[in-house]
Coordinates of C-alpha atoms and ligand atoms in Angstrom, one line a residue:
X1 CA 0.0 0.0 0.0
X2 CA 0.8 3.7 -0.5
X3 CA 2.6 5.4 2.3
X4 CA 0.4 7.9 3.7
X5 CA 2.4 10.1 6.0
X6 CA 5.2 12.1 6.9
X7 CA 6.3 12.3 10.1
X8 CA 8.3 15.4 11.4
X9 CA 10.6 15.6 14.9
X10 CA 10.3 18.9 15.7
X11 CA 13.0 19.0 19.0
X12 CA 12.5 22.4 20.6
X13 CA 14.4 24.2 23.2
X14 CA 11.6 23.0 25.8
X15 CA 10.2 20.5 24.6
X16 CA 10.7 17.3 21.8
X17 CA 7.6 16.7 19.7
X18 CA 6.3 14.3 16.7
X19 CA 3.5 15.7 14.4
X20 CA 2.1 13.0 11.7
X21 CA 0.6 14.7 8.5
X22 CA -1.0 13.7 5.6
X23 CA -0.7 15.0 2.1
X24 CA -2.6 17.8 2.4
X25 CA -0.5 19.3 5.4
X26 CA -3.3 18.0 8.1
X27 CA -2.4 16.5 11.3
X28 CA -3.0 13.0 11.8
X29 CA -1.4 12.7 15.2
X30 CA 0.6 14.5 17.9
X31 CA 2.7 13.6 20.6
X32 CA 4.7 16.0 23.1
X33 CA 7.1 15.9 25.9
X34 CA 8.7 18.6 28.3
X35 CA 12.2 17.7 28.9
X36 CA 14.8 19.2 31.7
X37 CA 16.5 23.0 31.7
X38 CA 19.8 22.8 33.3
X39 CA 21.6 25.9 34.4
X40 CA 24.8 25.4 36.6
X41 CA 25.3 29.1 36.9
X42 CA 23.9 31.9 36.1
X43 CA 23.5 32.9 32.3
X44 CA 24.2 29.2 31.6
X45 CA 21.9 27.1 29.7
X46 CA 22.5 23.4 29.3
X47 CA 20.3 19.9 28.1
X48 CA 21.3 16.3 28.3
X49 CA 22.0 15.1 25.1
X50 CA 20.5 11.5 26.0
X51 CA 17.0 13.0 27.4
X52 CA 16.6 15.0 23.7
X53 CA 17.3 11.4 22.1
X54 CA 14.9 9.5 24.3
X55 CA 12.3 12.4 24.9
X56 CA 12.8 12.8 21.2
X57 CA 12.4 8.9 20.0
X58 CA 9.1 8.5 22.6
X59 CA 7.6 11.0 21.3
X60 CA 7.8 9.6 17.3
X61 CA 6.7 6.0 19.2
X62 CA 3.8 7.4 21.1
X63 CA 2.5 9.7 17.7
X64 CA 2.7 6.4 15.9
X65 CA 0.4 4.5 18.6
X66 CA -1.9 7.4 19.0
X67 CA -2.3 7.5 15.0
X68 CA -2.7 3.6 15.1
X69 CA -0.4 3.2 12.1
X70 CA 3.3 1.6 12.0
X71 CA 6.6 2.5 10.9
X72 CA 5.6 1.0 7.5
X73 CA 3.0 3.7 6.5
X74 CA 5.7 6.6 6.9
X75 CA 7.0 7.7 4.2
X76 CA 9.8 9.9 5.6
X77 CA 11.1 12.2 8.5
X78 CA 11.7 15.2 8.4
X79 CA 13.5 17.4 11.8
X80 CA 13.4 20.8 12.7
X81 CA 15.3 21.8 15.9
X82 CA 16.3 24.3 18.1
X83 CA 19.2 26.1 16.2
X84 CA 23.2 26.3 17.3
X85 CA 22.7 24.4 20.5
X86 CA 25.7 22.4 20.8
X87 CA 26.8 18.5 21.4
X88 CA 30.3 17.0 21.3
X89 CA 30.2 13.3 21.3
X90 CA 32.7 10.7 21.6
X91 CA 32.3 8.6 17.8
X92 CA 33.0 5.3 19.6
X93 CA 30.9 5.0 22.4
X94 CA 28.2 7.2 21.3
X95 CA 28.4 9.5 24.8
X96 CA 28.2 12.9 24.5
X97 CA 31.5 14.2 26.4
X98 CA 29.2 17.3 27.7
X99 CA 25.8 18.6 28.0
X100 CA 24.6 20.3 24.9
X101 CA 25.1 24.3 25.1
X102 CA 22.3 25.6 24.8
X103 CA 21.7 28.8 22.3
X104 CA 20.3 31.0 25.3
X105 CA 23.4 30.3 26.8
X106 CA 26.0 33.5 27.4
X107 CA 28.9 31.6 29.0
X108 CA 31.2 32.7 26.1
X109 CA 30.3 36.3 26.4
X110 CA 33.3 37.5 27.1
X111 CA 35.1 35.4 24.9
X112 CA 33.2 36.9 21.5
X113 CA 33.8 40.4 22.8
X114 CA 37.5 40.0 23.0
X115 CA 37.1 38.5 19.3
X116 CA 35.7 41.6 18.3
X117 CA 38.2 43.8 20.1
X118 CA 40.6 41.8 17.4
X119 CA 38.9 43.0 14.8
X120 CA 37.3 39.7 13.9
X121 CA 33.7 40.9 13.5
X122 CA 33.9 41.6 10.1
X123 CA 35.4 38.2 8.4
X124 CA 32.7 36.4 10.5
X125 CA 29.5 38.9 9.1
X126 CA 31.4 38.8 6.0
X127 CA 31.5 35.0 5.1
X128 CA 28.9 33.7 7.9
X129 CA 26.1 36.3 7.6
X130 CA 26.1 36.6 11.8
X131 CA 27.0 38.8 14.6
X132 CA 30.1 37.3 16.2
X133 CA 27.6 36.4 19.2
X134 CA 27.6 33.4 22.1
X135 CA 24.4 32.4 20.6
X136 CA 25.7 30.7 18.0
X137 CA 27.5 27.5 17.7
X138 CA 31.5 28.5 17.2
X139 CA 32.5 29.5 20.7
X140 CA 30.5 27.0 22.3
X141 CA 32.2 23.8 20.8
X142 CA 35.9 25.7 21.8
X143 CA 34.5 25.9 25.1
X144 CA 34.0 22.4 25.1
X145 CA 37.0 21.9 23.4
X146 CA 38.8 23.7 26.0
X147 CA 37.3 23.1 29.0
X148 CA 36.6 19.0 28.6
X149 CA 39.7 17.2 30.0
X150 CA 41.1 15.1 26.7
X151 CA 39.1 17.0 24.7
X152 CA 41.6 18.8 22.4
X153 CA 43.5 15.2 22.4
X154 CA 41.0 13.2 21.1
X155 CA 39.7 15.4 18.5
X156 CA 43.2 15.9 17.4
X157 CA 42.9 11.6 16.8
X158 CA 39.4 12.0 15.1
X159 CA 37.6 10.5 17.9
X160 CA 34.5 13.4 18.7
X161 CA 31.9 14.5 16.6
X162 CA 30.1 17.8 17.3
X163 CA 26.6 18.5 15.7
X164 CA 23.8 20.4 16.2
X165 CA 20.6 19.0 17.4
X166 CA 19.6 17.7 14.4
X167 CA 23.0 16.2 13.2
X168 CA 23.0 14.0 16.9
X169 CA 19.5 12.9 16.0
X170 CA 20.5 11.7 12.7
X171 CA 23.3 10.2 14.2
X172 CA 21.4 8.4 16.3
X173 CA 18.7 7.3 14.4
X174 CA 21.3 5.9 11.9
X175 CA 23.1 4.0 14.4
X176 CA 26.1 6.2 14.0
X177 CA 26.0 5.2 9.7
X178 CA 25.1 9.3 8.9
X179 CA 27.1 12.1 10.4
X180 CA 25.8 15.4 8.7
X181 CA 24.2 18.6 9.2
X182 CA 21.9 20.6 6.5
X183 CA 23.1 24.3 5.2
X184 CA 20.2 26.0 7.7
X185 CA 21.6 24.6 10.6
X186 CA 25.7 24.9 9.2
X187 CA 24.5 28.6 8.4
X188 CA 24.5 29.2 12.5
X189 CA 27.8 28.0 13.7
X190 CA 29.9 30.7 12.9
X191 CA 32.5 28.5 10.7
X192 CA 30.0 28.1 7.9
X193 CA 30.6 30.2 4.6
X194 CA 27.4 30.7 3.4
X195 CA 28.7 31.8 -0.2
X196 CA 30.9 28.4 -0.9
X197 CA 28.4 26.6 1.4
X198 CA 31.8 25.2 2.7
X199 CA 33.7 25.4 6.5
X200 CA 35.4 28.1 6.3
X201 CA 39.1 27.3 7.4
X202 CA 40.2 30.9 7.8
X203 CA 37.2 30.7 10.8
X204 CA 38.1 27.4 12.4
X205 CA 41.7 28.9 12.6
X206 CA 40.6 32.0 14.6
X207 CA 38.2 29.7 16.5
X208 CA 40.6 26.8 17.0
X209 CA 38.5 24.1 16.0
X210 CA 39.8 21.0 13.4
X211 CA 37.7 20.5 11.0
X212 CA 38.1 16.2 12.3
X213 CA 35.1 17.2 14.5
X214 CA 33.1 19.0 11.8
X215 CA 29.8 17.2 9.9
X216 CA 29.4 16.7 6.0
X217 CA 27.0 19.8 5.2
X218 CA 24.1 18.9 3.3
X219 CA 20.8 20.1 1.6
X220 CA 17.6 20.5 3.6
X221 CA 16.0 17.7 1.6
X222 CA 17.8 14.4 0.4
X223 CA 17.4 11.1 1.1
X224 CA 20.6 10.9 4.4
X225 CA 19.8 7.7 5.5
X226 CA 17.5 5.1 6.7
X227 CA 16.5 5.1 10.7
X228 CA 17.7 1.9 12.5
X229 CA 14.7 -0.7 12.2
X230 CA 14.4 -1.6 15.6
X231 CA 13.8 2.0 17.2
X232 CA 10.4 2.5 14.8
X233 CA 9.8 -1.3 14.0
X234 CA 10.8 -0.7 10.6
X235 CA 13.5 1.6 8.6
X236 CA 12.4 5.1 7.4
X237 CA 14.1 7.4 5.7
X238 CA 15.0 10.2 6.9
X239 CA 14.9 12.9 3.9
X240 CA 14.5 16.9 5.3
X241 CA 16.1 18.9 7.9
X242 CA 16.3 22.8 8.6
X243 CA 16.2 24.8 11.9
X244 CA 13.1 26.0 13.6
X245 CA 12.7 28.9 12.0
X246 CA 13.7 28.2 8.3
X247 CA 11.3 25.1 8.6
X248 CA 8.3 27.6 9.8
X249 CA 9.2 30.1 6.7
X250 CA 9.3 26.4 4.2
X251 CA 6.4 25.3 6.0
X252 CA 4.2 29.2 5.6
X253 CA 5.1 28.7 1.6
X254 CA 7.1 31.8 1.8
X255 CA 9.2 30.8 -1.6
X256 CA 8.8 34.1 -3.6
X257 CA 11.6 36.8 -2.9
X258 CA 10.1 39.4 -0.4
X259 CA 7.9 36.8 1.1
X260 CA 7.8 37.3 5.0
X261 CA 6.9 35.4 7.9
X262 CA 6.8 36.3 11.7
X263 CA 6.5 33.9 14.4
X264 CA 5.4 35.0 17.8
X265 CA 6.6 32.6 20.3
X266 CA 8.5 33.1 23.3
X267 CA 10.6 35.1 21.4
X268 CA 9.7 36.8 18.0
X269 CA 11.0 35.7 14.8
X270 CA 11.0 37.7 11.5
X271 CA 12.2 36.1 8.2
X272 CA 12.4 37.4 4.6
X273 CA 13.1 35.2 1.8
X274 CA 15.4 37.5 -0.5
X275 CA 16.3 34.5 -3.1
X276 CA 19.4 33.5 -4.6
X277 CA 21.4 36.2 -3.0
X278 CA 22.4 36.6 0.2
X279 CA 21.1 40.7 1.3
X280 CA 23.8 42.3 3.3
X281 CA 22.1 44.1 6.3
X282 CA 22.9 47.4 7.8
X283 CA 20.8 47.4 10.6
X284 CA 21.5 44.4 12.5
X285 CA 19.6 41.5 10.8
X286 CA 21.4 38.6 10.3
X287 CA 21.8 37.0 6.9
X288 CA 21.2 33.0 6.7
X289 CA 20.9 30.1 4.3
X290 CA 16.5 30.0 3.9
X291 CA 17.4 26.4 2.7
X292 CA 19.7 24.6 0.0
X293 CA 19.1 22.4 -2.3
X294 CA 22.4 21.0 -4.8
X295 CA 22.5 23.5 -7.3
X296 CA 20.5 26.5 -5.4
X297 CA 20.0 28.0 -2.4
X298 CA 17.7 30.7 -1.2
X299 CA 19.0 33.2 1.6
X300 CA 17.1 35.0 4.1
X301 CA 17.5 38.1 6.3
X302 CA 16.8 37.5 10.0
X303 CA 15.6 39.8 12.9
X304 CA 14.8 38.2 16.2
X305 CA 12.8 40.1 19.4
X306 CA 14.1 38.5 22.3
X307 CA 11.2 39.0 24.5
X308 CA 7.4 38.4 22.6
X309 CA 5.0 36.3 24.0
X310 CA 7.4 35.8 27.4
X311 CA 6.3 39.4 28.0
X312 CA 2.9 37.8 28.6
X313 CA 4.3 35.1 30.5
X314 CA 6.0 37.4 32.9
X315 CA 3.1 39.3 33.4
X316 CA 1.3 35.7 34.4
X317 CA 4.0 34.0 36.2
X318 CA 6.0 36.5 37.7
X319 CA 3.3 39.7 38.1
X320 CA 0.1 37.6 38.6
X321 CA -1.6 40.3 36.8
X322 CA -3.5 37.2 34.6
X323 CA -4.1 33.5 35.2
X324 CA -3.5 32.4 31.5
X325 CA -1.9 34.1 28.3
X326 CA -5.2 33.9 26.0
X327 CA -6.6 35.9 29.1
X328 CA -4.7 39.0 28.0
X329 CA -6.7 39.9 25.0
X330 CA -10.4 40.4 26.8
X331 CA -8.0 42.7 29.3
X332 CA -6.3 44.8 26.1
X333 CA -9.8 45.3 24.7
X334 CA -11.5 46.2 28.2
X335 CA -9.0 48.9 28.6
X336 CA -10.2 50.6 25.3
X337 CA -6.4 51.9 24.7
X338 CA -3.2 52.1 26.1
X339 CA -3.8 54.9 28.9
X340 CA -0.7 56.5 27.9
X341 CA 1.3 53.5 29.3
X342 CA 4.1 51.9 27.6
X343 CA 5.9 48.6 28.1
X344 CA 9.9 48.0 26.9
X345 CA 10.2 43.9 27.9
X346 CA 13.9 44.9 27.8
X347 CA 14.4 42.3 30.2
X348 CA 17.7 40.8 28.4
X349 CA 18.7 43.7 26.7
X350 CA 16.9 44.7 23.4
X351 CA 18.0 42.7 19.5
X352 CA 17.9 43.9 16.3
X353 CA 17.7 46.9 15.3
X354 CA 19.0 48.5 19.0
X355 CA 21.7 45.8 20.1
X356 CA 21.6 46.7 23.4
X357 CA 22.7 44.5 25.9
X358 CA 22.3 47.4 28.9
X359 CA 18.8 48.3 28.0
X360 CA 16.5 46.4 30.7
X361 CA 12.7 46.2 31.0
X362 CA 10.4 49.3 31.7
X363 CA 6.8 50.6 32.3
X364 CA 6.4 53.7 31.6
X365 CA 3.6 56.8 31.5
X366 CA 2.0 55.2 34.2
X367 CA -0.5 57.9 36.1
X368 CA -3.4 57.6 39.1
X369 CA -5.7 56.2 36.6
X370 CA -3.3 53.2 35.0
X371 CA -4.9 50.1 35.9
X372 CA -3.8 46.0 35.0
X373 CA -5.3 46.3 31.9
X374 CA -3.6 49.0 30.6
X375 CA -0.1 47.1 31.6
X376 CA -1.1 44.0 29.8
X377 CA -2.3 45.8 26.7
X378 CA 0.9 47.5 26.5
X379 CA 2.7 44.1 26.8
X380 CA 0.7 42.9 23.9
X381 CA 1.6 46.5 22.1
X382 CA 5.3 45.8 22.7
X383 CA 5.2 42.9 20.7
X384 CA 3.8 45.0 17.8
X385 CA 5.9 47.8 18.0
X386 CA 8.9 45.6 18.3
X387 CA 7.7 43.5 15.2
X388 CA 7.0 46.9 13.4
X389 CA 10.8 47.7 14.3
X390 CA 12.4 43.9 12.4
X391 CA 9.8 44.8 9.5
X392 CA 11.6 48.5 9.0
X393 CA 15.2 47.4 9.1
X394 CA 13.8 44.6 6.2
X395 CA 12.4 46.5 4.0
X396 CA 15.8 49.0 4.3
X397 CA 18.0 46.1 4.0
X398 CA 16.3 44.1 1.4
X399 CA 15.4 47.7 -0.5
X400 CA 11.9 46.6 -1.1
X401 CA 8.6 47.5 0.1
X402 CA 6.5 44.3 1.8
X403 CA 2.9 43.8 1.1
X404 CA 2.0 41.5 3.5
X405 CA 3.4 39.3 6.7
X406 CA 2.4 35.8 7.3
X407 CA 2.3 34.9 11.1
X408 CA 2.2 32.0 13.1
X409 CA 3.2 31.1 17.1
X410 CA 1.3 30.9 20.3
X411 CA 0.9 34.5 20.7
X412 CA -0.2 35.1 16.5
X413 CA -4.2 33.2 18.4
X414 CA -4.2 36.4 19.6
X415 CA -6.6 38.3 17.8
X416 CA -6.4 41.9 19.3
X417 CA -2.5 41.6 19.0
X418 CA -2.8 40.8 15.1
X419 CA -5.1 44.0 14.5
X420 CA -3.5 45.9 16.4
X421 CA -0.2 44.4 14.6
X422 CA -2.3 45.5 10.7
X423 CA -2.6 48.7 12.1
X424 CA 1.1 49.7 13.3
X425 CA 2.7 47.8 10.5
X426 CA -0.3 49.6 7.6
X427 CA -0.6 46.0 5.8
X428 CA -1.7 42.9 5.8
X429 CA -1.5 40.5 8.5
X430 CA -2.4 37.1 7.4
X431 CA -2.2 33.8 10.1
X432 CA -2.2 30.6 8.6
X433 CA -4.4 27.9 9.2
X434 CA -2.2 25.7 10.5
X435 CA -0.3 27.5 13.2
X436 CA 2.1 24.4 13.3
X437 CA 4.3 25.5 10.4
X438 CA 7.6 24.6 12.0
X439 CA 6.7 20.6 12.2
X440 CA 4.9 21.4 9.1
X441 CA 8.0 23.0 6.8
X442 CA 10.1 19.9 8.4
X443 CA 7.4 17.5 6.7
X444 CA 7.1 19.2 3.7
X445 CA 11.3 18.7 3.2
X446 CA 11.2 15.2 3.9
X447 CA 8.0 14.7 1.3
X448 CA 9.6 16.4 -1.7
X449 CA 13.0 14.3 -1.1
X450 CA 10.8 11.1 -1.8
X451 CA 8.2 12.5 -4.3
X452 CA 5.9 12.5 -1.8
X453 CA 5.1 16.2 -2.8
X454 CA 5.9 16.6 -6.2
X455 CA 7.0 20.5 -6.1
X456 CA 6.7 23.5 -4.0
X457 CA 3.2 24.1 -6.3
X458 CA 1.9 21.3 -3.9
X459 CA 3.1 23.0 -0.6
X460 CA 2.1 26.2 -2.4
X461 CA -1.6 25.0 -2.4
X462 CA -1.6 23.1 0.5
X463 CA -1.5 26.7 2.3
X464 CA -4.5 27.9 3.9
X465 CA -5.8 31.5 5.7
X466 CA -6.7 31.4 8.6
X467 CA -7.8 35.0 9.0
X468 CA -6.7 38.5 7.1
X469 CA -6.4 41.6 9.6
X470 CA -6.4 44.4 7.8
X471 CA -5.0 47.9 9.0
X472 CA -7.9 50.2 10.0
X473 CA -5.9 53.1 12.2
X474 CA -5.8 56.2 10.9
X475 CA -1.6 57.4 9.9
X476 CA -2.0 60.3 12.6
X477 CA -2.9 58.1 15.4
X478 CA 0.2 55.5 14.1
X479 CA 2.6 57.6 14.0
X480 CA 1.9 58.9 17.5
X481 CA 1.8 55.4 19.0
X482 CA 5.1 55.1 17.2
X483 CA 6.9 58.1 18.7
X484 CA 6.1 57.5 21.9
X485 CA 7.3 53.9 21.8
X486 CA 10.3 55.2 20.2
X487 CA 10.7 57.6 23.4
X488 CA 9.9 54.8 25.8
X489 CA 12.6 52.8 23.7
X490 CA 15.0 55.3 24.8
X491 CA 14.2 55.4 28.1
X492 CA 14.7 51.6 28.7
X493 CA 18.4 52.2 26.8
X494 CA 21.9 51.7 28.3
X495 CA 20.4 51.5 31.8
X496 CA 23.2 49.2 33.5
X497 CA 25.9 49.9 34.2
X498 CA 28.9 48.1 31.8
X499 CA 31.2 46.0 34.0
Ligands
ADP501 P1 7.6 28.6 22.0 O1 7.5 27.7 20.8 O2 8.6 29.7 21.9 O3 7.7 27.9 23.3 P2 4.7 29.2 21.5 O4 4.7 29.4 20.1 O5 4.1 28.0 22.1 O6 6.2 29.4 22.1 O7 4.0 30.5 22.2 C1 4.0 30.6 23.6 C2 4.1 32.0 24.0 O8 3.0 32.8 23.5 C3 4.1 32.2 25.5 O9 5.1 33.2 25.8 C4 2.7 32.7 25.8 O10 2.7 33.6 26.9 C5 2.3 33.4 24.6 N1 0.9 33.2 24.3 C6 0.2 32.1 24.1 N2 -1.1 32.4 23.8 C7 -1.2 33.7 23.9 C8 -2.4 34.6 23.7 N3 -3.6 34.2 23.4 N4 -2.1 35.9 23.8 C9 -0.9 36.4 24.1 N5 0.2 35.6 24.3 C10 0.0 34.3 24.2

């Protein structure tokens, strides 16, 4: 019989999940589990390796029981992951030498501003597309490297592997046959050139990392491998990999240059498909490999707001100003407006377009008559005006005007947020359907490696609206919603102290 489904591993920074779909992008089946945050010291962020393998591999058995269907009806997998979190393992005993750093993890801080003090920014935005930045991979396997006793020794012998999440998956669904890593993911550890889609040697020298420890980089969809039979019952192929947020930008058929797509998750993430080449930024985006096939790939410019929907969350968890997040839009609309109150969710610092690591959370314009309501409405506001800011520095960078913004995350259920997101931004807001598009992009990989899909005209048509919100304020009243936010932005700016 005809294989019916794809299934996609979607691992996540808090959680591993499997989503079963059919041809026509539905679910069939879902399965998720939390797994454990680790953080030794402060500013450190750390998983076990194992627990994403066996959170990762229960979840994919538990989706298959719940669908009532066996290995033998899957077609292919596709994974998505959480992006530059990194794992060394040893490639004869399969044990990771360390936990995986996680990408929210700042232990090499200090490390990337000495690079820069060296004048290495520029060779690494140059040939890599990134800020030099502890988020991504490079400094975090030479910490390893480093700090690991034997480390350096053994890699000097050929003996460890490093791999981002998805790479270690592979890995370990293979038994240890496939040791690779798809251009998305390469494209965010710092040694990656994303011209020659090659390891750049010039960066592992300044990093001090051989390339013995480096995977074979790959496109985003290709056959890499079967899994081993006895983890699923029978072998699947595993065809499709990209990272969380290049999947959700496959997955909301953004293919045409210009095409964007914001996700509103815990953080927020803005992505622009600017086709075959790579658009330099001068305002702080990144540049990034969209995905890769053989003989093309498609870049992307990418802004990131570090604080979105977690501005809710605070509000919930830490405030107790709400019992649940969906809670915040009868309070927005209740309030009737803003009250004059703004909210700068600086709490780590503030991304792209500011790059300010001093700036630090603020309320401001509070008066007698501010009440909850008006606080959590200008929490949801934040999120706009921050989107409105990564949307600006896009359409500067790429030198184009954008029409309309797909959206997708938690946060994008919201429906006062997404008006109120078609106002500031004056276009189009339009949320998919399927708010899983990460899972969904990961799927839709896997499927075109084995003809499952025939071409992106498939995944094209397989996309449906959920719901259009179209901007209704008036210019006057945006622009003065804009200014203030702008003063309240300066406000929350350079307010500690440097070291
Ligand atoms: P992630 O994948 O980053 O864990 P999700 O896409 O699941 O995040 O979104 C969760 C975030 O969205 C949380 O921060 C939560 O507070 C926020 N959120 C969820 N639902 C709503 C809502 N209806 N209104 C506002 N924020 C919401």
């Amino acid at each position: 019989m005809d294989k019916q489904y794809i299934m996609a591993l979607d691992q996540g920074t808090t959680s591993s999940r499997c989503i079963l779909f059919d041809r026509s992008g539905q679910i069939l089946a879902a399965a998720s589990r939390e797994f454990s945050q680790i953080y030794p010291q402060e500013g450190w962020v750390e998983h076990d390796p194992m627990e994403i393998w066996s959170s990762q591999v229960n979840v994919a058995q538990e989706a298959l029981l719940k669908a009532r269907i066996s290995a033998t009806d899957i077609a292919a997998i596709g994974i998505t992951n959480q992006r530059e979190t990194t794992i060394v393992w040893d490639a004869n005993t399969g044990e990771p030498i360390y936990n995986a750093i996680v990408w929210q993890c700042r232990r090499t801080s200090e490390y990337c501003d000495k690079l820069k003090a060296e004048g290495h920014g520029e060779i690494f935005r140059e040939r890599t597309g990134l800020i030099l930045d502890a988020y991504f991979s490079g400094t975090k396997i030479r910490w390893i490297l480093d700090n690991v006793p034997g480390a350096r020794e053994k890699a000097r012998h050929g003996d460890l592997r490093f791999g981002t999440v998805e790479t270690w998956l592979i890995w370990k669904l293979t038994g240890g046959a496939v040791y690779v890593t798809d251009y998305t993911n390469a494209s965010r550890t710092l040694l990656f050139n994303i011209h020659t889609l090659q390891w750049d040697s010039d960066l592992m020298k300044i990093l001090d990392i051989p390339g013995t420890i480096l995977p074979q980089a790959v496109p985003c969809a290709q056959v890499y491998g079967t899994t081993k039979a006895q983890i699923f019952g029978a072998e699947i192929p595993i065809a499709g990999a990209a990272g969380d947020q290049q999947a959700s930008l496959f997955g909301q058929a953004c293919f045409s240059e210009g095409d964007v797509k914001h996700t509103y998750g815990t953080g927020g993430f803005m992505l622009m498909n600017t086709g075959l080449t790579p658009a330099k930024s001068g305002s702080g985006l990144l540049t990034t490999i969209a995905w890769g096939s053989d003989s093309r790939v498609s870049y992307a410019l990418e802004g990131s707001v570090f604080v979105a929907g977690a501005a809710i969350q605070w509000l919930r968890d830490e405030v107790g100003l709400l019992a649940s997040s969906p809670e915040s839009e009868a309070m927005a609309l209740a309030a009737g407006s803003n009250g004059g109150v703004y909210m700068v969710p600086a709490f780590v610092g503030l991304g792209a377009p500011h790059w300010d690591s001093y700036a630090r959370g603020t309320i401001l314009g509070l008066t007698r008559g501010s009440n909850k309501n008006h606080i959590v409405r200008a929490a949801l506001e934040s999120i706009a005006y921050q989107s409105y800011e990564l949307l600006q520095a896009m359409r500067a960078d790429a030198g184009r005007e954008i029409t309309s913004v797909k959206v997708d995350g938690g946060a994008a259920a919201n429906d006062f947020l997404m008006q109120f997101q078609a106002d500031i931004l004056g276009i189009p807001v339009r949320r998919a359907a399927q708010l899983e598009t990460t899972a969904l992009g990961a799927a839709y990989l896997a499927g075109l490696a084995v003809g499952y899909w025939n071409d992106i005209d498939d995944i094209t048509a397989n996309w449906q609206l959920g719901r259009a919100f179209s901007p209704a304020m008036k210019a006057p009243e945006r622009e003065r919603l804009l200014a203030n936010w702008g003063r309240a932005v300066n406000c929350a700016r350079g307010f500690v102290e440097e070291k």
